[in-house]
mmCIF file with all atom_site columns, C-alpha atoms in Angstrom:
data_model
loop_
_atom_site.group_PDB
_atom_site.id
_atom_site.type_symbol
_atom_site.label_atom_id
_atom_site.label_alt_id
_atom_site.label_comp_id
_atom_site.label_asym_id
_atom_site.label_entity_id
_atom_site.label_seq_id
_atom_site.pdbx_PDB_ins_code
_atom_site.Cartn_x
_atom_site.Cartn_y
_atom_site.Cartn_z
_atom_site.occupancy
_atom_site.B_iso_or_equiv
_atom_site.pdbx_formal_charge
_atom_site.auth_seq_id
_atom_site.auth_comp_id
_atom_site.auth_asym_id
_atom_site.auth_atom_id
_atom_site.pdbx_PDB_model_num
ATOM 1   C CA . UNK A 1 1   ? 155.550 106.848 100.585 1.00 67.00 ? 131 UNK A CA 1
ATOM 2   C CA . UNK A 1 2   ? 151.986 107.653 102.067 1.00 73.00 ? 132 UNK A CA 1
ATOM 3   C CA . UNK A 1 3   ? 151.143 111.386 102.088 1.00 73.00 ? 133 UNK A CA 1
ATOM 4   C CA . UNK A 1 4   ? 151.303 112.649 105.120 1.00 73.00 ? 134 UNK A CA 1
ATOM 5   C CA . UNK A 1 5   ? 153.475 109.822 106.485 1.00 79.00 ? 135 UNK A CA 1
ATOM 6   C CA . UNK A 1 6   ? 156.848 110.844 108.018 1.00 87.00 ? 136 UNK A CA 1
ATOM 7   C CA . UNK A 1 7   ? 159.889 108.479 106.251 1.00 88.00 ? 137 UNK A CA 1
ATOM 8   C CA . UNK A 1 8   ? 162.047 106.740 108.614 1.00 89.00 ? 138 UNK A CA 1
ATOM 9   C CA . UNK A 1 9   ? 165.794 108.240 108.218 1.00 93.00 ? 139 UNK A CA 1
ATOM 10  C CA . UNK A 1 10  ? 167.714 106.454 105.639 1.00 93.00 ? 140 UNK A CA 1
ATOM 11  C CA . UNK A 1 11  ? 170.302 105.236 108.306 1.00 96.00 ? 141 UNK A CA 1
ATOM 12  C CA . UNK A 1 12  ? 167.458 103.504 110.221 1.00 93.00 ? 142 UNK A CA 1
ATOM 13  C CA . UNK A 1 13  ? 166.069 101.638 107.275 1.00 91.00 ? 143 UNK A CA 1
ATOM 14  C CA . UNK A 1 14  ? 169.753 100.192 106.464 1.00 94.00 ? 144 UNK A CA 1
ATOM 15  C CA . UNK A 1 15  ? 170.055 98.873  109.794 1.00 95.00 ? 145 UNK A CA 1
ATOM 16  C CA . UNK A 1 16  ? 166.668 97.200  110.385 1.00 94.00 ? 146 UNK A CA 1
ATOM 17  C CA . UNK A 1 17  ? 166.967 95.750  106.936 1.00 93.00 ? 147 UNK A CA 1
ATOM 18  C CA . UNK A 1 18  ? 170.751 94.604  107.826 1.00 94.00 ? 148 UNK A CA 1
ATOM 19  C CA . UNK A 1 19  ? 169.656 93.067  110.916 1.00 95.00 ? 149 UNK A CA 1
ATOM 20  C CA . UNK A 1 20  ? 166.190 91.288  109.925 1.00 91.00 ? 150 UNK A CA 1
ATOM 21  C CA . UNK A 1 21  ? 163.571 93.054  111.300 1.00 92.00 ? 151 UNK A CA 1
ATOM 22  C CA . UNK A 1 22  ? 162.339 94.526  107.990 1.00 90.00 ? 152 UNK A CA 1
ATOM 23  C CA . UNK A 1 23  ? 161.799 92.100  105.000 1.00 88.00 ? 153 UNK A CA 1
ATOM 24  C CA . UNK A 1 24  ? 160.900 93.360  101.568 1.00 87.00 ? 154 UNK A CA 1
ATOM 25  C CA . UNK A 1 25  ? 157.626 91.359  102.129 1.00 91.00 ? 155 UNK A CA 1
ATOM 26  C CA . UNK A 1 26  ? 153.866 92.441  102.441 1.00 91.00 ? 156 UNK A CA 1
ATOM 27  C CA . UNK A 1 27  ? 151.966 90.966  105.712 1.00 94.00 ? 157 UNK A CA 1
ATOM 28  C CA . UNK A 1 28  ? 150.002 89.085  102.988 1.00 95.00 ? 158 UNK A CA 1
ATOM 29  C CA . UNK A 1 29  ? 152.900 87.833  101.532 1.00 95.00 ? 159 UNK A CA 1
ATOM 30  C CA . UNK A 1 30  ? 154.159 86.748  105.050 1.00 95.00 ? 160 UNK A CA 1
ATOM 31  C CA . UNK A 1 31  ? 150.616 85.022  105.577 1.00 97.00 ? 161 UNK A CA 1
ATOM 32  C CA . UNK A 1 32  ? 150.984 83.159  102.425 1.00 97.00 ? 162 UNK A CA 1
ATOM 33  C CA . UNK A 1 33  ? 154.407 81.782  103.475 1.00 97.00 ? 163 UNK A CA 1
ATOM 34  C CA . UNK A 1 34  ? 153.195 80.622  106.642 1.00 97.00 ? 164 UNK A CA 1
ATOM 35  C CA . UNK A 1 35  ? 150.107 78.998  105.474 1.00 97.00 ? 165 UNK A CA 1
ATOM 36  C CA . UNK A 1 36  ? 152.678 76.843  102.911 1.00 97.00 ? 166 UNK A CA 1
ATOM 37  C CA . UNK A 1 37  ? 154.765 75.790  105.934 1.00 98.00 ? 167 UNK A CA 1
ATOM 38  C CA . UNK A 1 38  ? 152.357 75.478  108.681 1.00 98.00 ? 168 UNK A CA 1
ATOM 39  C CA . UNK A 1 39  ? 149.289 74.893  106.550 1.00 97.00 ? 169 UNK A CA 1
ATOM 40  C CA . UNK A 1 40  ? 147.381 72.632  109.282 1.00 98.00 ? 170 UNK A CA 1
ATOM 41  C CA . UNK A 1 41  ? 148.630 74.604  112.092 1.00 98.00 ? 171 UNK A CA 1
ATOM 42  C CA . UNK A 1 42  ? 145.893 76.821  114.130 1.00 97.00 ? 172 UNK A CA 1
ATOM 43  C CA . UNK A 1 43  ? 146.647 80.115  113.193 1.00 97.00 ? 173 UNK A CA 1
ATOM 44  C CA . UNK A 1 44  ? 143.656 81.971  114.797 1.00 97.00 ? 174 UNK A CA 1
ATOM 45  C CA . UNK A 1 45  ? 141.017 80.909  117.849 1.00 96.00 ? 175 UNK A CA 1
ATOM 46  C CA . UNK A 1 46  ? 138.206 82.357  119.411 1.00 93.00 ? 176 UNK A CA 1
ATOM 47  C CA . UNK A 1 47  ? 135.130 80.746  121.102 1.00 92.00 ? 177 UNK A CA 1
ATOM 48  C CA . UNK A 1 48  ? 133.307 79.913  117.816 1.00 92.00 ? 178 UNK A CA 1
ATOM 49  C CA . UNK A 1 49  ? 135.887 78.559  115.642 1.00 96.00 ? 179 UNK A CA 1
ATOM 50  C CA . UNK A 1 50  ? 139.644 77.978  114.984 1.00 97.00 ? 180 UNK A CA 1
ATOM 51  C CA . UNK A 1 51  ? 140.960 78.901  111.487 1.00 98.00 ? 181 UNK A CA 1
ATOM 52  C CA . UNK A 1 52  ? 144.454 77.421  110.374 1.00 98.00 ? 182 UNK A CA 1
ATOM 53  C CA . UNK A 1 53  ? 146.997 78.980  108.754 1.00 98.00 ? 183 UNK A CA 1
ATOM 54  C CA . UNK A 1 54  ? 145.757 77.459  105.234 1.00 98.00 ? 184 UNK A CA 1
ATOM 55  C CA . UNK A 1 55  ? 142.220 78.304  105.995 1.00 98.00 ? 185 UNK A CA 1
ATOM 56  C CA . UNK A 1 56  ? 143.367 81.973  106.697 1.00 98.00 ? 186 UNK A CA 1
ATOM 57  C CA . UNK A 1 57  ? 145.155 82.586  103.773 1.00 98.00 ? 187 UNK A CA 1
ATOM 58  C CA . UNK A 1 58  ? 142.502 80.974  101.499 1.00 98.00 ? 188 UNK A CA 1
ATOM 59  C CA . UNK A 1 59  ? 139.154 82.925  103.148 1.00 98.00 ? 189 UNK A CA 1
ATOM 60  C CA . UNK A 1 60  ? 141.195 86.344  103.223 1.00 98.00 ? 190 UNK A CA 1
ATOM 61  C CA . UNK A 1 61  ? 142.460 86.132  99.390  1.00 98.00 ? 191 UNK A CA 1
ATOM 62  C CA . UNK A 1 62  ? 138.707 85.372  98.627  1.00 98.00 ? 192 UNK A CA 1
ATOM 63  C CA . UNK A 1 63  ? 137.410 87.929  100.767 1.00 97.00 ? 193 UNK A CA 1
ATOM 64  C CA . UNK A 1 64  ? 140.048 90.341  99.209  1.00 98.00 ? 194 UNK A CA 1
ATOM 65  C CA . UNK A 1 65  ? 139.012 89.893  95.775  1.00 98.00 ? 195 UNK A CA 1
ATOM 66  C CA . UNK A 1 66  ? 135.501 89.880  96.598  1.00 97.00 ? 196 UNK A CA 1
ATOM 67  C CA . UNK A 1 67  ? 136.262 93.566  98.122  1.00 97.00 ? 197 UNK A CA 1
ATOM 68  C CA . UNK A 1 68  ? 137.861 94.692  94.907  1.00 98.00 ? 198 UNK A CA 1
ATOM 69  C CA . UNK A 1 69  ? 135.132 93.626  92.866  1.00 97.00 ? 199 UNK A CA 1
ATOM 70  C CA . UNK A 1 70  ? 132.555 95.293  95.074  1.00 96.00 ? 200 UNK A CA 1
ATOM 71  C CA . UNK A 1 71  ? 134.794 98.557  94.409  1.00 96.00 ? 201 UNK A CA 1
ATOM 72  C CA . UNK A 1 72  ? 137.182 99.013  97.187  1.00 97.00 ? 202 UNK A CA 1
ATOM 73  C CA . UNK A 1 73  ? 140.659 99.834  95.503  1.00 97.00 ? 203 UNK A CA 1
ATOM 74  C CA . UNK A 1 74  ? 144.418 99.949  96.646  1.00 96.00 ? 204 UNK A CA 1
ATOM 75  C CA . UNK A 1 75  ? 145.119 102.649 99.097  1.00 95.00 ? 205 UNK A CA 1
ATOM 76  C CA . UNK A 1 76  ? 141.554 103.403 100.045 1.00 97.00 ? 206 UNK A CA 1
ATOM 77  C CA . UNK A 1 77  ? 141.083 103.967 103.758 1.00 97.00 ? 207 UNK A CA 1
ATOM 78  C CA . UNK A 1 78  ? 138.754 102.081 105.728 1.00 98.00 ? 208 UNK A CA 1
ATOM 79  C CA . UNK A 1 79  ? 137.159 102.282 109.301 1.00 98.00 ? 209 UNK A CA 1
ATOM 80  C CA . UNK A 1 80  ? 137.708 98.936  111.212 1.00 98.00 ? 210 UNK A CA 1
ATOM 81  C CA . UNK A 1 81  ? 136.104 98.254  114.300 1.00 97.00 ? 211 UNK A CA 1
ATOM 82  C CA . UNK A 1 82  ? 135.635 94.980  115.181 1.00 96.00 ? 212 UNK A CA 1
ATOM 83  C CA . UNK A 1 83  ? 135.793 92.881  118.284 1.00 94.00 ? 213 UNK A CA 1
ATOM 84  C CA . UNK A 1 84  ? 138.911 90.207  118.823 1.00 92.00 ? 214 UNK A CA 1
ATOM 85  C CA . UNK A 1 85  ? 137.617 86.962  116.653 1.00 94.00 ? 215 UNK A CA 1
ATOM 86  C CA . UNK A 1 86  ? 138.420 84.987  113.516 1.00 96.00 ? 216 UNK A CA 1
ATOM 87  C CA . UNK A 1 87  ? 136.454 87.455  111.359 1.00 96.00 ? 217 UNK A CA 1
ATOM 88  C CA . UNK A 1 88  ? 138.959 90.459  112.157 1.00 97.00 ? 218 UNK A CA 1
ATOM 89  C CA . UNK A 1 89  ? 142.048 88.593  111.255 1.00 97.00 ? 219 UNK A CA 1
ATOM 90  C CA . UNK A 1 90  ? 140.429 87.787  107.671 1.00 98.00 ? 220 UNK A CA 1
ATOM 91  C CA . UNK A 1 91  ? 139.323 90.871  107.621 1.00 98.00 ? 221 UNK A CA 1
ATOM 92  C CA . UNK A 1 92  ? 142.557 92.602  108.057 1.00 98.00 ? 222 UNK A CA 1
ATOM 93  C CA . UNK A 1 93  ? 144.536 90.462  106.022 1.00 98.00 ? 223 UNK A CA 1
ATOM 94  C CA . UNK A 1 94  ? 142.122 90.711  102.850 1.00 98.00 ? 224 UNK A CA 1
ATOM 95  C CA . UNK A 1 95  ? 142.766 94.549  103.779 1.00 98.00 ? 225 UNK A CA 1
ATOM 96  C CA . UNK A 1 96  ? 146.484 94.397  103.481 1.00 97.00 ? 226 UNK A CA 1
ATOM 97  C CA . UNK A 1 97  ? 146.565 91.785  100.590 1.00 97.00 ? 227 UNK A CA 1
ATOM 98  C CA . UNK A 1 98  ? 144.379 94.447  98.508  1.00 97.00 ? 228 UNK A CA 1
ATOM 99  C CA . UNK A 1 99  ? 146.351 97.182  99.678  1.00 96.00 ? 229 UNK A CA 1
ATOM 100 C CA . UNK A 1 100 ? 143.395 98.958  101.588 1.00 97.00 ? 230 UNK A CA 1
ATOM 101 C CA . UNK A 1 101 ? 144.642 100.849 104.610 1.00 96.00 ? 231 UNK A CA 1
ATOM 102 C CA . UNK A 1 102 ? 142.872 100.335 107.875 1.00 97.00 ? 232 UNK A CA 1
ATOM 103 C CA . UNK A 1 103 ? 141.953 102.750 110.480 1.00 97.00 ? 233 UNK A CA 1
ATOM 104 C CA . UNK A 1 104 ? 142.118 100.845 113.712 1.00 97.00 ? 234 UNK A CA 1
ATOM 105 C CA . UNK A 1 105 ? 139.064 102.103 116.080 1.00 97.00 ? 235 UNK A CA 1
ATOM 106 C CA . UNK A 1 106 ? 138.754 100.922 119.085 1.00 96.00 ? 236 UNK A CA 1
ATOM 107 C CA . UNK A 1 107 ? 135.335 99.036  120.319 1.00 95.00 ? 237 UNK A CA 1
ATOM 108 C CA . UNK A 1 108 ? 134.515 102.084 122.779 1.00 94.00 ? 238 UNK A CA 1
ATOM 109 C CA . UNK A 1 109 ? 134.633 104.585 120.067 1.00 95.00 ? 239 UNK A CA 1
ATOM 110 C CA . UNK A 1 110 ? 131.451 106.244 119.038 1.00 96.00 ? 240 UNK A CA 1
ATOM 111 C CA . UNK A 1 111 ? 129.574 108.677 116.818 1.00 95.00 ? 241 UNK A CA 1
ATOM 112 C CA . UNK A 1 112 ? 131.981 111.550 117.561 1.00 96.00 ? 242 UNK A CA 1
ATOM 113 C CA . UNK A 1 113 ? 135.197 109.574 117.166 1.00 96.00 ? 243 UNK A CA 1
ATOM 114 C CA . UNK A 1 114 ? 133.974 107.732 114.290 1.00 96.00 ? 244 UNK A CA 1
ATOM 115 C CA . UNK A 1 115 ? 132.813 110.396 112.327 1.00 97.00 ? 245 UNK A CA 1
ATOM 116 C CA . UNK A 1 116 ? 135.947 112.385 112.740 1.00 97.00 ? 246 UNK A CA 1
ATOM 117 C CA . UNK A 1 117 ? 138.125 109.582 111.902 1.00 97.00 ? 247 UNK A CA 1
ATOM 118 C CA . UNK A 1 118 ? 135.980 109.175 108.602 1.00 97.00 ? 248 UNK A CA 1
ATOM 119 C CA . UNK A 1 119 ? 136.022 112.904 107.606 1.00 96.00 ? 249 UNK A CA 1
ATOM 120 C CA . UNK A 1 120 ? 139.564 113.217 108.687 1.00 95.00 ? 250 UNK A CA 1
ATOM 121 C CA . UNK A 1 121 ? 140.871 109.926 106.369 1.00 95.00 ? 251 UNK A CA 1
ATOM 122 C CA . UNK A 1 122 ? 138.332 110.143 103.844 1.00 96.00 ? 252 UNK A CA 1
ATOM 123 C CA . UNK A 1 123 ? 137.478 106.702 104.555 1.00 97.00 ? 253 UNK A CA 1
ATOM 124 C CA . UNK A 1 124 ? 135.559 105.151 101.951 1.00 97.00 ? 254 UNK A CA 1
ATOM 125 C CA . UNK A 1 125 ? 134.399 101.807 104.136 1.00 97.00 ? 255 UNK A CA 1
ATOM 126 C CA . UNK A 1 126 ? 133.630 100.876 107.616 1.00 97.00 ? 256 UNK A CA 1
ATOM 127 C CA . UNK A 1 127 ? 133.650 97.659  108.920 1.00 97.00 ? 257 UNK A CA 1
ATOM 128 C CA . UNK A 1 128 ? 131.755 96.652  111.857 1.00 96.00 ? 258 UNK A CA 1
ATOM 129 C CA . UNK A 1 129 ? 130.043 94.151  113.998 1.00 92.00 ? 259 UNK A CA 1
ATOM 130 C CA . UNK A 1 130 ? 126.143 95.061  113.952 1.00 91.00 ? 260 UNK A CA 1
ATOM 131 C CA . UNK A 1 131 ? 125.758 94.228  117.657 1.00 90.00 ? 261 UNK A CA 1
ATOM 132 C CA . UNK A 1 132 ? 128.515 93.721  120.592 1.00 91.00 ? 262 UNK A CA 1
ATOM 133 C CA . UNK A 1 133 ? 128.178 94.099  124.159 1.00 93.00 ? 263 UNK A CA 1
ATOM 134 C CA . UNK A 1 134 ? 124.557 95.636  123.582 1.00 93.00 ? 264 UNK A CA 1
ATOM 135 C CA . UNK A 1 135 ? 125.524 98.258  121.575 1.00 94.00 ? 265 UNK A CA 1
ATOM 136 C CA . UNK A 1 136 ? 124.190 98.792  117.845 1.00 94.00 ? 266 UNK A CA 1
ATOM 137 C CA . UNK A 1 137 ? 127.244 99.437  115.714 1.00 94.00 ? 267 UNK A CA 1
ATOM 138 C CA . UNK A 1 138 ? 125.237 99.184  112.641 1.00 93.00 ? 268 UNK A CA 1
ATOM 139 C CA . UNK A 1 139 ? 122.872 101.842 114.087 1.00 95.00 ? 269 UNK A CA 1
ATOM 140 C CA . UNK A 1 140 ? 125.980 104.080 114.515 1.00 96.00 ? 270 UNK A CA 1
ATOM 141 C CA . UNK A 1 141 ? 127.442 103.190 111.142 1.00 95.00 ? 271 UNK A CA 1
ATOM 142 C CA . UNK A 1 142 ? 124.357 104.260 109.464 1.00 94.00 ? 272 UNK A CA 1
ATOM 143 C CA . UNK A 1 143 ? 124.243 107.486 111.730 1.00 95.00 ? 273 UNK A CA 1
ATOM 144 C CA . UNK A 1 144 ? 128.089 108.504 110.800 1.00 96.00 ? 274 UNK A CA 1
ATOM 145 C CA . UNK A 1 145 ? 127.583 107.805 106.988 1.00 94.00 ? 275 UNK A CA 1
ATOM 146 C CA . UNK A 1 146 ? 125.802 111.113 106.123 1.00 94.00 ? 276 UNK A CA 1
ATOM 147 C CA . UNK A 1 147 ? 128.351 113.124 107.943 1.00 93.00 ? 277 UNK A CA 1
ATOM 148 C CA . UNK A 1 148 ? 131.673 111.360 105.629 1.00 95.00 ? 278 UNK A CA 1
ATOM 149 C CA . UNK A 1 149 ? 130.965 112.078 102.272 1.00 92.00 ? 279 UNK A CA 1
ATOM 150 C CA . UNK A 1 150 ? 133.450 109.531 101.057 1.00 96.00 ? 280 UNK A CA 1
ATOM 151 C CA . UNK A 1 151 ? 131.817 106.848 103.184 1.00 96.00 ? 281 UNK A CA 1
ATOM 152 C CA . UNK A 1 152 ? 130.241 104.402 100.802 1.00 95.00 ? 282 UNK A CA 1
ATOM 153 C CA . UNK A 1 153 ? 130.578 101.142 102.273 1.00 94.00 ? 283 UNK A CA 1
ATOM 154 C CA . UNK A 1 154 ? 129.170 99.751  105.202 1.00 95.00 ? 284 UNK A CA 1
ATOM 155 C CA . UNK A 1 155 ? 130.388 96.322  106.048 1.00 94.00 ? 285 UNK A CA 1
ATOM 156 C CA . UNK A 1 156 ? 128.704 94.403  108.967 1.00 94.00 ? 286 UNK A CA 1
ATOM 157 C CA . UNK A 1 157 ? 129.573 90.735  110.031 1.00 91.00 ? 287 UNK A CA 1
ATOM 158 C CA . UNK A 1 158 ? 127.190 88.216  110.122 1.00 81.00 ? 288 UNK A CA 1
ATOM 159 C CA . UNK A 1 159 ? 124.122 86.817  108.039 1.00 69.00 ? 289 UNK A CA 1
ATOM 160 C CA . UNK A 1 160 ? 121.556 89.220  107.335 1.00 58.00 ? 290 UNK A CA 1
ATOM 161 C CA . UNK A 1 161 ? 123.353 92.216  108.071 1.00 56.00 ? 291 UNK A CA 1
#
């Protein structure tokens, strides 16, 4: 159990497992299982791209391994502030596969909220779209970084970010 989390009462855990709501599988394992069963079926679609289950599984594994090589570690906490799209799914599953904990941030959150989340959680990373709907999220990330001592990684979508 993670520090600061309240455990479920044992009777709820037993019932949820007995009724099949909780399985002893991670989200990464569930994706891998879906990729084996439905490899060519569409898993994620947005305006620019469609990913099959096999592609989502493969890309998220590759990204997860790359993030580990870059220095993220299991149980690190990162801020995740991205628009809905195929990139979000790949990043989310990559984080799940390597045991990095995302703090899901809404796109309307700005400096005050993000700096607070980063300090409160000791976030080591921040995943962001450089720009979305006219707002420069990458500039905001760079402003927040000095306010959050643990924030070592800013990962922005797109080439050249």
